GROMACS .gro file of C-alpha atoms in nm:
model
   73
    1GLY     CA    1  -2.457  -0.800  -4.591
    2LYS     CA    2  -2.375  -0.473  -4.747
    3ARG     CA    3  -2.062  -0.301  -4.611
    4HIS     CA    4  -2.072   0.056  -4.486
    5PRO     CA    5  -1.858   0.291  -4.702
    6LEU     CA    6  -1.647   0.381  -4.398
    7ASP     CA    7  -1.588   0.022  -4.290
    8GLY     CA    8  -1.213  -0.026  -4.266
    9VAL     CA    9  -1.130   0.345  -4.274
   10GLN     CA   10  -0.901   0.430  -3.984
   11ALA     CA   11  -0.853   0.756  -3.796
   12ARG     CA   12  -0.510   0.802  -3.955
   13ASP     CA   13  -0.677   0.798  -4.298
   14VAL     CA   14  -0.877   1.115  -4.225
   15MET     CA   15  -0.692   1.298  -3.947
   16SER     CA   16  -0.521   1.633  -3.986
   17THR     CA   17  -0.147   1.616  -3.946
   18LEU     CA   18  -0.094   1.990  -3.904
   19VAL     CA   19  -0.201   2.046  -3.545
   20MET     CA   20  -0.185   2.379  -3.366
   21THR     CA   21  -0.114   2.343  -2.995
   22LEU     CA   22  -0.088   2.561  -2.687
   23ASN     CA   23   0.162   2.515  -2.408
   24MET     CA   24   0.033   2.490  -2.052
   25THR     CA   25   0.215   2.816  -1.975
   26ASP     CA   26   0.065   3.015  -2.266
   27SER     CA   27  -0.161   3.303  -2.170
   28ILE     CA   28  -0.536   3.294  -2.220
   29LEU     CA   29  -0.496   3.597  -2.448
   30HIS     CA   30  -0.266   3.391  -2.672
   31ALA     CA   31  -0.524   3.111  -2.673
   32VAL     CA   32  -0.799   3.353  -2.776
   33GLU     CA   33  -0.582   3.498  -3.054
   34LEU     CA   34  -0.496   3.151  -3.186
   35VAL     CA   35  -0.858   3.031  -3.183
   36LEU     CA   36  -0.981   3.348  -3.356
   37GLN     CA   37  -0.700   3.385  -3.610
   38MET     CA   38  -0.695   3.020  -3.712
   39ARG     CA   39  -1.072   2.974  -3.675
   40LEU     CA   40  -1.024   2.666  -3.460
   41PRO     CA   41  -1.307   2.515  -3.255
   42SER     CA   42  -1.054   2.381  -3.005
   43VAL     CA   43  -0.680   2.355  -2.944
   44PRO     CA   44  -0.487   2.080  -2.764
   45VAL     CA   45  -0.276   2.196  -2.470
   46VAL     CA   46   0.060   2.022  -2.428
   47ASP     CA   47   0.297   1.992  -2.134
   48ALA     CA   48   0.672   2.059  -2.139
   49ASN     CA   49   0.731   1.715  -2.294
   50GLY     CA   50   0.481   1.771  -2.575
   51ASN     CA   51   0.225   1.532  -2.427
   52ILE     CA   52  -0.138   1.632  -2.449
   53ALA     CA   53  -0.248   1.762  -2.110
   54GLY     CA   54  -0.593   1.885  -2.212
   55ILE     CA   55  -0.785   2.093  -2.461
   56ILE     CA   56  -0.917   2.448  -2.472
   57SER     CA   57  -1.231   2.499  -2.674
   58GLU     CA   58  -1.394   2.809  -2.812
   59LYS     CA   59  -1.676   2.735  -2.567
   60ASP     CA   60  -1.429   2.735  -2.274
   61LEU     CA   61  -1.308   3.080  -2.376
   62VAL     CA   62  -1.663   3.214  -2.416
   63LEU     CA   63  -1.760   3.079  -2.074
   64LEU     CA   64  -1.447   3.235  -1.924
   65ASP     CA   65  -1.544   3.570  -2.073
   66VAL     CA   66  -1.905   3.539  -1.954
   67ALA     CA   67  -1.787   3.454  -1.603
   68GLY     CA   68  -1.553   3.753  -1.614
   69GLU     CA   69  -1.259   3.541  -1.501
   70GLY     CA   70  -0.906   3.536  -1.630
   71TRP     CA   71  -0.900   3.852  -1.840
   72ASN     CA   72  -0.734   4.072  -1.579
   73LYS     CA   73  -0.471   3.823  -1.466
   0.00000   0.00000   0.00000
């Protein structure tokens, strides 16, 4: 059969190697600034060892604002 054009293409062939990250101890304000300034839909959050601990998305920040949580901490 006919092969799909992406057959055999691996994640490493298309991934971005310049990755912006947040530390678990960074403030939410810093996260908002990074997302807005860099126009990122989401940012990985890393622990003290540089391992991915989670991700903060633009949606997470919008929901936080809508809920009124976190901005006065």
